[in-house]
Amino acid sequence: MAVEAEAKRVAAEFELTDDGVRNTVAEFVAEMKAGLAKDGTSMSQIPTYVTGVPNGTEKGLYLAVDLGGTNFRVCSIQLNGDTTFNLVQSKVAIPRELMVAQTAKELFAFLAKQIETFLRQHHNDHFEKHLRRRATVSTPEGYRDEHVFRLGFTFSFPVKQVGINRGNLIRWTKGFNIPDAVGKDVCQLLQTEIDLLKLPVKVAALVNDTVGTLMARSYTSPGKTSTLLGAIFGTGTNGAYVEQLSKITKPMIGDYDKTTGEMVVNTEWGSFDNALKVLPNTEYDAKLDRDSVNPGIQMFEKRISGMFLGEILRIALVALMNKPDVPLFRDDNSSHNDYHSTTTIDETSPLHTQWAVDSSILSIAEADKSVGLRALRQQIEKNLGVSAASIEDAAAVKEIAHAIAVRAARLSGAAVAAIVIHTGRLNPEASSVPQPKSTAAIKEDILKGNLAEAASATANKLADTAGLSVNEEEIVDVGVDGSLVEFYPGFEDYMREAMRAVPEIGAAGERRIRIGIAKDGSGVGAALIALVAAKMEQNNDYAGDLMQRLESVGETSENVIEDEK
Ligand code: BGC
């Protein structure tokens, strides 16, 4: 009983009330505005120099690489121009020692080597041809820049972008820490290593994974609605959305196309409310932060993402285990336990080691609805190193894990709500979208004999459940990716519950927000941005050629314009 009561007490500490959600949203909108006006704010609101989203007709073969979590991915993407694509990819785990290497070179040389291996494996013909052409630079049919693969570099850390393929690292997150790289242009770091290996690859675009997700979702999403937001709820968390250029009032130095009137902004919302004005802060959050490599930073991310949720759970469980009067994992009499064995905590249990508890246990705990919690107890043995845990122990883990994840999902919902509100995508007509009748009300109609009314209400409800009752034009489309949204049962439902609690969104607005998984979005997205960048290059080359031709006949661009008047 003591374990159950204590678990409930701890779970309650993670509760984020509807008021809490509303305060979070209000502060979020304020921090978004602050970040658009100047540099150095909590949420960076980084202009990405990407000024349009794709519509599904884009075509071509591009390379993309993705660095941002536990793995490094290299892929080639054939965009078919009909909202579909074919993707070939390889993935390697990033050696732990490279995440905290002495020099940036060590990491980037490793990345370039992976690109070489990929090219040799999947595009060997092109690669060999390139090597032969290199020897023929001087002949007209020989080596040309256009034979080089354009590569989109998804680099999922905060970067101050100064052009579509230039950007300086602001800080590392998610356990990476190579101080030598901070302040450097990460595209240049990669290009240097690629060139040393003489690979036919040009780093054409620098992309945050959220921007890639936004692009990929826009390329593949059904219907005419263009996507507003790309968000990641995985190892880390962040969002990128389409902003009006006129609202980005801080200075931007690089060149960009102004004709669309829009630009994608990478919010870097992981650092929302670092000052903890509104974010919940339990003793477990405070300990996690104190013992992290970046105390006081990424405070939103530390309450939401997969890198941290397992650790919050570990800290909360250890706090309970340390209480002499709480018998968690202490079934010392085998007859109390349905395994008929004594509960033991391994000496090497991940419970004793910082960061050792994998967040996947939260999903498993949530998914296990069985009476005996067998699956979860197996996981407790495997993932927490506790053998023969009792049902009561497992129930306590489940209760606390649930509370941690629901808080994460509600905070995630608050972020999405804030972006939707700030961009004004829900207009006042939102409230005119008819609400489906409740099941109870329909049943009442049936009992009263109002069958026609009941039949039409049932049809509405079915359409609503199938997501069919909102007009395409009224949809606000959001692309998401990451292990939490993909694998945590009901993560999106909890996000939606939080969104409904925000008056500017409400139930009617929430139904208009369509959330779709953009699986592997960052790879496809990076390819799409590499395509845009390649087009920009061609335009610049064309403009450059024109200028040269004009100069060769002795006229400047100004007097050409004069002549045309
Ligand atoms: C990084 C973001 C990234 C997010 C999701 C965060 O830690 O700062 O740039 O988008 O993780 O991968």
XYZ file of C-alpha atoms and ligand atoms in Angstrom:
577
model
C 0.000 0.000 0.000
C 2.797 2.340 0.931
C 4.330 1.858 -2.505
C 1.045 2.601 -4.259
C 0.358 5.716 -2.209
C 3.891 7.009 -2.688
C 3.759 6.362 -6.445
C 0.528 8.349 -6.626
C 2.125 11.184 -4.675
C 5.115 11.320 -7.019
C 2.882 11.059 -10.102
C 0.834 14.008 -8.843
C 3.981 16.128 -8.751
C 4.156 15.795 -12.544
C 0.603 16.949 -13.149
C 0.348 19.872 -15.545
C -3.058 21.468 -15.073
C -5.070 23.169 -17.810
C -4.038 26.487 -16.251
C -0.435 25.363 -16.486
C -0.932 24.645 -20.193
C -2.514 28.073 -20.773
C 0.334 29.874 -18.976
C 2.860 27.890 -21.005
C 1.165 28.874 -24.255
C 1.048 32.573 -23.328
C 4.737 32.636 -22.391
C 5.618 30.632 -25.506
C 3.941 33.141 -27.814
C 5.752 35.972 -26.006
C 9.133 34.232 -26.376
C 8.484 33.533 -30.061
C 7.912 37.256 -30.615
C 11.014 38.196 -28.613
C 13.147 35.781 -30.662
C 11.970 37.298 -33.955
C 13.044 40.745 -32.823
C 16.572 40.124 -31.585
C 19.378 37.606 -31.166
C 20.384 36.038 -27.872
C 16.874 35.321 -26.556
C 15.833 32.090 -24.819
C 14.136 30.717 -27.931
C 16.496 31.458 -30.811
C 13.889 31.730 -33.640
C 16.545 31.127 -36.287
C 15.747 32.294 -39.840
C 16.594 29.345 -42.120
C 16.801 31.108 -45.507
C 14.250 28.585 -46.764
C 11.525 30.740 -48.255
C 8.979 28.311 -49.568
C 7.607 24.846 -48.982
C 7.426 22.208 -51.717
C 4.226 21.102 -53.420
C 5.103 17.546 -54.385
C 6.149 18.162 -57.993
C 9.890 18.428 -57.284
C 12.175 15.936 -59.058
C 15.769 14.740 -59.006
C 18.387 12.613 -57.245
C 19.952 14.081 -54.130
C 22.113 12.997 -51.227
C 21.268 13.720 -47.626
C 23.035 13.081 -44.370
C 21.580 13.380 -40.922
C 23.471 14.052 -37.713
C 21.442 14.796 -34.662
C 21.033 11.954 -32.240
C 22.361 8.516 -31.676
C 22.851 7.611 -35.348
C 24.379 9.110 -38.451
C 22.368 8.430 -41.586
C 23.435 8.756 -45.192
C 20.800 8.481 -47.879
C 20.132 9.154 -51.516
C 16.653 10.243 -52.456
C 15.021 10.086 -55.814
C 12.195 12.636 -55.819
C 9.669 11.437 -58.381
C 7.723 14.670 -58.756
C 4.372 13.102 -57.901
C 4.569 13.417 -54.066
C 6.433 10.101 -53.927
C 10.106 9.339 -53.493
C 12.507 6.397 -53.314
C 15.068 6.360 -50.594
C 18.177 4.255 -50.044
C 19.864 4.694 -46.708
C 22.512 3.436 -44.379
C 22.791 4.123 -40.689
C 25.672 3.866 -38.218
C 25.719 4.526 -34.501
C 27.943 7.458 -33.662
C 30.762 6.228 -31.445
C 30.305 7.762 -28.007
C 33.897 9.071 -27.973
C 33.230 11.110 -31.117
C 30.289 12.865 -29.478
C 32.719 14.358 -26.993
C 35.828 14.399 -29.209
C 38.706 16.814 -28.653
C 38.432 18.318 -32.126
C 35.601 18.845 -34.603
C 37.793 17.243 -37.266
C 37.571 13.825 -35.620
C 33.775 13.804 -35.893
C 33.514 15.333 -39.364
C 36.217 13.059 -40.848
C 34.177 10.104 -39.598
C 31.052 11.527 -41.268
C 32.820 12.056 -44.609
C 34.126 8.493 -44.483
C 30.557 7.209 -44.079
C 29.512 9.209 -47.153
C 32.337 7.615 -49.139
C 31.312 4.108 -48.050
C 27.698 4.847 -49.000
C 28.616 6.170 -52.446
C 30.813 3.190 -53.188
C 28.069 0.843 -52.096
C 25.045 2.436 -53.728
C 26.277 4.793 -56.461
C 29.536 3.261 -57.499
C 29.032 3.941 -61.211
C 28.519 7.616 -60.658
C 31.445 7.678 -58.261
C 33.855 5.939 -60.641
C 32.743 8.123 -63.573
C 33.442 11.146 -61.452
C 36.944 9.966 -60.641
C 37.628 9.481 -64.367
C 36.161 12.894 -65.224
C 38.319 14.612 -62.634
C 41.273 13.683 -64.758
C 39.699 15.540 -67.708
C 38.960 18.926 -66.177
C 40.269 20.758 -69.204
C 38.176 19.058 -71.913
C 34.670 20.416 -72.770
C 32.976 17.064 -72.217
C 35.018 16.543 -69.036
C 34.554 17.386 -65.372
C 31.803 19.857 -64.483
C 30.423 21.073 -61.206
C 26.948 19.859 -62.191
C 28.144 16.248 -62.119
C 28.642 16.589 -58.434
C 25.984 15.275 -56.032
C 24.172 18.013 -54.157
C 23.927 17.080 -50.499
C 21.467 18.334 -47.912
C 23.082 18.285 -44.477
C 20.598 17.753 -41.682
C 22.391 18.957 -38.606
C 20.005 18.938 -35.672
C 21.607 21.307 -33.239
C 21.168 25.054 -32.799
C 23.035 26.791 -35.607
C 23.082 30.459 -36.514
C 22.365 30.207 -40.189
C 23.887 32.845 -42.437
C 22.903 31.334 -45.767
C 21.290 28.236 -47.183
C 24.555 26.277 -46.829
C 26.351 28.243 -44.170
C 25.823 28.258 -40.445
C 27.798 28.473 -37.219
C 27.148 26.121 -34.336
C 25.648 27.978 -31.366
C 25.813 25.130 -28.841
C 25.672 21.364 -28.662
C 22.679 19.534 -27.175
C 21.605 15.916 -26.563
C 24.853 14.787 -24.943
C 27.262 16.013 -27.663
C 30.057 18.224 -26.433
C 32.959 19.222 -28.714
C 33.779 22.786 -27.675
C 36.216 23.139 -30.612
C 33.251 23.130 -33.048
C 31.223 25.874 -31.354
C 31.146 29.038 -33.465
C 32.398 27.232 -36.589
C 30.578 26.784 -39.910
C 29.466 23.134 -39.795
C 28.971 22.936 -43.587
C 32.545 24.031 -44.111
C 33.766 21.482 -41.557
C 32.008 18.733 -43.509
C 32.998 20.027 -46.971
C 36.669 20.136 -45.968
C 36.630 16.465 -45.000
C 34.634 15.522 -48.131
C 37.198 17.318 -50.291
C 40.080 15.579 -48.558
C 38.517 12.284 -49.668
C 37.941 13.742 -53.168
C 34.251 12.815 -53.130
C 31.906 14.172 -55.847
C 29.743 15.887 -53.257
C 28.858 19.488 -52.570
C 27.199 20.428 -49.291
C 24.401 22.465 -50.847
C 22.054 23.010 -47.937
C 22.174 23.083 -44.169
C 18.954 21.875 -42.608
C 17.640 21.403 -39.118
C 15.664 18.147 -38.769
C 12.493 20.103 -37.982
C 12.855 22.067 -41.206
C 13.402 18.796 -43.069
C 10.284 17.365 -41.456
C 8.282 20.423 -42.482
C 9.537 20.126 -46.079
C 8.973 16.388 -46.285
C 5.476 16.654 -44.862
C 4.651 19.427 -47.305
C 5.930 17.318 -50.207
C 3.957 14.229 -49.237
C 0.914 15.522 -47.354
C -2.462 14.941 -48.887
C -4.545 17.786 -50.315
C -3.793 21.383 -51.097
C -3.096 22.611 -47.575
C 0.540 23.582 -47.148
C 2.168 22.449 -43.938
C 2.569 25.029 -41.154
C 4.857 23.267 -38.725
C 7.431 20.476 -38.634
C 8.181 19.161 -35.166
C 10.398 16.517 -33.622
C 9.520 14.664 -30.438
C 12.378 12.178 -30.299
C 15.802 12.180 -28.642
C 15.441 15.967 -28.632
C 12.501 18.245 -29.352
C 12.072 21.281 -31.568
C 9.805 22.862 -34.163
C 10.141 24.890 -37.361
C 7.253 26.825 -38.878
C 6.405 29.105 -41.777
C 6.662 32.748 -40.667
C 5.816 35.962 -42.471
C 9.024 37.712 -43.516
C 7.669 41.014 -42.214
C 7.532 39.601 -38.687
C 11.240 38.694 -38.653
C 12.559 42.066 -37.600
C 16.050 41.085 -36.438
C 18.835 41.539 -38.995
C 19.494 38.766 -41.556
C 22.761 38.843 -43.456
C 22.529 36.140 -46.138
C 20.773 36.333 -49.517
C 17.278 34.954 -49.876
C 14.292 35.053 -52.161
C 11.867 37.710 -50.896
C 9.079 37.016 -53.360
C 7.177 34.472 -51.286
C 6.933 36.862 -48.315
C 7.635 33.909 -46.034
C 10.534 32.149 -44.401
C 10.814 28.996 -42.374
C 11.929 29.764 -38.819
C 13.653 27.178 -36.634
C 12.324 28.006 -33.173
C 14.816 25.921 -31.126
C 11.983 25.544 -28.648
C 14.073 23.107 -26.602
C 15.332 26.235 -24.870
C 11.890 27.713 -24.249
C 11.618 29.189 -20.733
C 15.149 28.456 -19.593
C 14.364 30.932 -16.812
C 11.603 28.583 -15.559
C 8.960 31.313 -15.419
C 6.138 28.902 -16.175
C 7.588 25.415 -16.651
C 6.900 22.823 -13.962
C 9.982 22.034 -11.916
C 9.919 18.997 -9.647
C 12.861 18.003 -7.469
C 13.580 15.290 -10.093
C 13.766 17.837 -12.932
C 16.043 20.000 -10.830
C 18.424 17.104 -10.148
C 18.503 16.038 -13.790
C 19.401 19.574 -14.815
C 22.032 20.064 -12.103
C 23.824 16.877 -13.131
C 23.595 17.511 -16.907
C 26.381 18.822 -19.193
C 24.368 21.992 -19.833
C 22.601 23.126 -16.636
C 20.036 25.886 -17.130
C 19.792 25.223 -20.883
C 17.263 23.263 -22.992
C 14.844 23.312 -20.049
C 11.768 22.595 -22.203
C 13.562 19.739 -23.955
C 14.609 18.309 -20.576
C 10.916 17.867 -19.718
C 9.825 16.462 -23.056
C 12.277 14.456 -25.064
C 13.390 10.852 -25.161
C 16.923 11.680 -24.102
C 15.602 12.803 -20.719
C 12.369 10.999 -19.833
C 14.113 7.755 -18.850
C 16.447 9.723 -16.630
C 13.590 11.587 -14.914
C 11.973 8.220 -14.207
C 15.256 6.840 -12.869
C 15.726 9.789 -10.517
C 12.130 9.550 -9.241
C 12.429 5.793 -8.642
C 15.743 6.147 -6.847
C 14.234 8.864 -4.633
C 11.517 6.390 -3.619
C 13.969 3.533 -3.144
C 15.956 5.739 -0.786
C 12.970 6.205 1.504
C 13.320 3.661 4.323
C 9.557 3.355 4.737
C 8.773 2.740 1.046
C 9.339 -0.923 0.149
C 9.838 -0.380 -3.602
C 11.750 -3.306 -5.176
C 12.151 -4.786 -1.702
C 9.990 -7.882 -1.670
C 12.227 -9.858 0.652
C 9.848 -12.718 1.247
C 9.286 -14.969 -1.755
C 5.807 -15.884 -0.599
C 4.707 -12.233 -1.108
C 5.670 -12.398 -4.715
C 3.864 -14.235 -7.484
C 7.250 -15.128 -8.975
C 7.941 -16.940 -5.651
C 11.311 -15.358 -5.548
C 12.929 -12.497 -3.691
C 13.165 -9.190 -5.523
C 16.766 -8.202 -6.154
C 18.356 -5.139 -7.664
C 21.502 -5.987 -9.637
C 24.678 -4.272 -8.583
C 25.056 -3.124 -12.169
C 21.421 -2.017 -12.398
C 20.888 0.995 -14.709
C 19.027 2.498 -11.756
C 22.436 3.250 -10.261
C 23.836 4.968 -13.356
C 23.048 8.409 -14.749
C 21.382 8.304 -18.232
C 21.328 4.481 -18.188
C 17.549 4.024 -18.206
C 16.232 3.975 -21.742
C 13.070 5.991 -22.307
C 11.481 3.109 -24.206
C 10.405 1.665 -20.840
C 7.830 4.459 -20.609
C 6.139 3.266 -23.807
C 6.226 -0.344 -22.671
C 4.744 0.590 -19.291
C 1.938 2.501 -20.995
C 1.207 -0.267 -23.470
C 0.995 -3.012 -20.846
C -2.678 -3.120 -19.846
C -2.519 -6.685 -18.493
C -3.512 -7.453 -14.905
C -0.196 -9.054 -14.015
C 1.883 -6.419 -15.880
C 4.083 -9.232 -17.226
C 5.577 -7.311 -20.154
C 6.467 -4.390 -17.960
C 7.971 -6.620 -15.301
C 10.158 -8.280 -17.932
C 11.244 -4.847 -18.999
C 11.948 -3.877 -15.408
C 14.272 -6.859 -15.275
C 15.934 -6.065 -18.602
C 15.964 -2.280 -18.523
C 16.160 -1.559 -14.776
C 18.084 -4.640 -13.661
C 15.494 -5.605 -11.028
C 14.576 -9.281 -10.979
C 11.277 -10.651 -9.690
C 9.703 -7.227 -9.220
C 6.235 -7.508 -7.683
C 3.036 -6.407 -9.393
C 2.896 -3.534 -6.939
C 6.404 -2.430 -7.939
C 5.472 -2.579 -11.614
C 2.259 -0.655 -10.962
C 4.291 2.049 -9.254
C 6.690 2.275 -12.207
C 3.702 2.448 -14.547
C 2.003 5.203 -12.570
C 5.078 7.413 -12.412
C 6.145 6.740 -16.017
C 2.635 7.633 -17.187
C 2.678 10.922 -15.328
C 6.081 11.880 -16.750
C 5.001 11.084 -20.317
C 1.623 12.798 -20.070
C 3.325 15.957 -18.833
C 5.729 15.732 -21.789
C 2.843 15.315 -24.228
C 0.851 18.199 -22.720
C 3.872 20.489 -22.928
C 4.324 19.381 -26.548
C 0.667 20.207 -27.201
C 1.227 23.649 -25.695
C 4.085 24.282 -28.149
C 1.967 23.324 -31.157
C -0.930 25.422 -29.836
C 1.334 28.447 -29.414
C 2.625 28.225 -32.999
C -0.910 27.879 -34.363
C -2.074 30.882 -32.332
C 0.941 33.046 -33.167
C 0.601 32.436 -36.901
C -3.135 33.134 -36.804
C -3.848 30.079 -38.935
C -7.121 29.465 -37.144
C -9.441 32.263 -38.121
C -12.627 33.189 -36.249
C -14.651 30.769 -38.376
C -13.142 28.046 -36.233
C -16.049 28.347 -33.834
C -18.541 27.841 -36.651
C -17.342 24.294 -37.275
C -20.266 22.234 -35.906
C -19.498 20.120 -32.876
C -20.434 16.433 -33.073
C -23.109 15.399 -30.565
C -21.956 13.349 -27.598
C -22.694 9.629 -27.636
C -24.914 10.074 -24.577
C -26.985 12.748 -26.330
C -27.413 10.552 -29.405
C -28.540 7.641 -27.229
C -31.087 9.938 -25.595
C -32.434 10.841 -29.053
C -32.792 7.157 -29.883
C -34.631 6.468 -26.627
C -36.942 9.421 -27.277
C -37.619 8.091 -30.788
C -35.899 11.007 -32.591
C -34.434 8.526 -35.029
C -33.812 10.857 -37.964
C -31.898 13.226 -35.714
C -30.006 10.309 -34.141
C -29.089 8.875 -37.544
C -27.676 12.138 -38.830
C -25.802 12.756 -35.546
C -24.333 9.241 -35.737
C -23.197 9.853 -39.318
C -21.553 13.122 -38.214
C -19.855 11.423 -35.357
C -18.504 8.649 -37.561
C -17.228 11.186 -40.084
C -15.690 13.127 -37.239
C -13.940 10.073 -35.825
C -12.596 9.285 -39.267
C -11.368 12.880 -39.502
C -13.609 13.608 -42.488
C -15.793 16.367 -41.177
C -13.402 19.299 -41.517
C -13.082 21.071 -44.870
C -9.694 20.735 -46.501
C -9.217 24.554 -46.502
C -9.785 24.692 -42.761
C -7.023 22.229 -41.953
C -3.844 23.319 -40.255
C -1.274 20.692 -41.209
C 1.542 19.662 -38.881
C 4.278 17.130 -39.686
C 5.905 15.285 -36.806
C 8.624 12.702 -36.348
C 10.483 11.077 -33.484
C 10.255 8.064 -31.216
C 7.840 9.616 -28.726
C 5.077 10.493 -31.184
C 5.697 7.310 -33.064
C 5.890 4.808 -30.220
C 4.390 6.255 -27.031
C 0.776 5.046 -26.997
C -1.624 8.002 -27.027
C 1.054 10.732 -27.106
C -0.903 12.658 -29.734
C -4.164 12.273 -27.792
C -2.589 13.843 -24.716
C -1.184 16.644 -26.864
C -4.649 17.240 -28.250
C -6.240 17.297 -24.808
C -3.861 20.099 -23.863
C -4.618 22.009 -27.074
C -8.338 21.860 -26.367
C -7.729 23.477 -22.992
C -6.417 26.614 -24.684
C -9.342 28.991 -25.322
C -7.934 30.370 -28.605
C -7.960 26.791 -29.947
C -10.736 24.968 -28.115
C -12.346 21.744 -29.305
C -13.298 23.200 -32.698
C -9.807 24.495 -33.425
C -8.146 21.314 -32.220
C -10.154 19.275 -34.705
C -8.796 21.406 -37.529
C -5.205 20.628 -36.622
C -4.079 17.618 -38.638
C -0.987 15.928 -37.275
C 0.794 13.457 -39.552
C 3.963 11.474 -39.137
C 6.644 12.482 -41.620
C 8.722 9.336 -41.313
C 12.353 9.894 -42.308
C 11.324 13.448 -42.933
C 14.719 14.889 -42.275
C 16.353 12.952 -45.150
C 13.682 13.777 -47.711
C 13.444 17.326 -46.428
C 17.182 17.837 -46.726
C 17.027 16.573 -50.320
C 14.233 19.036 -51.071
C 16.215 21.928 -49.679
C 19.319 20.812 -51.574
C 17.120 21.011 -54.670
C 16.025 24.566 -53.839
C 19.654 25.485 -53.173
C 20.774 23.973 -56.483
C 18.122 26.067 -58.274
C 19.348 29.176 -56.462
C 22.908 28.341 -57.531
C 21.773 28.000 -61.145
C 20.001 31.357 -60.931
C 23.064 32.960 -59.411
C 25.270 31.362 -62.086
C 22.884 32.569 -64.756
C 22.793 36.056 -63.275
C 26.588 35.958 -63.002
C 26.902 34.900 -66.659
C 24.556 37.668 -67.763
C 26.514 40.222 -65.798
C 29.743 39.064 -67.368
C 28.292 39.213 -70.846
C 27.001 42.699 -70.209
C 30.319 43.810 -68.838
C 32.066 42.419 -71.886
C 30.028 44.800 -74.069
C 30.842 47.684 -71.783
C 27.440 48.288 -70.191
C 26.517 48.072 -66.535
C 23.272 46.595 -65.300
C 21.998 50.063 -64.340
C 22.199 51.475 -67.831
C 20.539 48.369 -69.255
C 17.573 49.129 -67.035
C 17.766 52.784 -68.152
C 17.703 51.647 -71.785
C 14.608 49.597 -71.222
C 12.620 52.470 -69.769
C 18.268 20.564 -31.101
C 17.409 20.920 -32.297
C 16.808 19.686 -32.907
C 16.082 18.871 -31.853
C 15.465 17.601 -32.398
C 17.479 19.682 -30.138
O 18.318 19.252 -29.116
O 18.683 21.723 -30.425
O 18.194 21.625 -33.251
O 15.924 20.058 -33.911
O 16.977 18.534 -30.813
O 16.412 16.749 -32.934
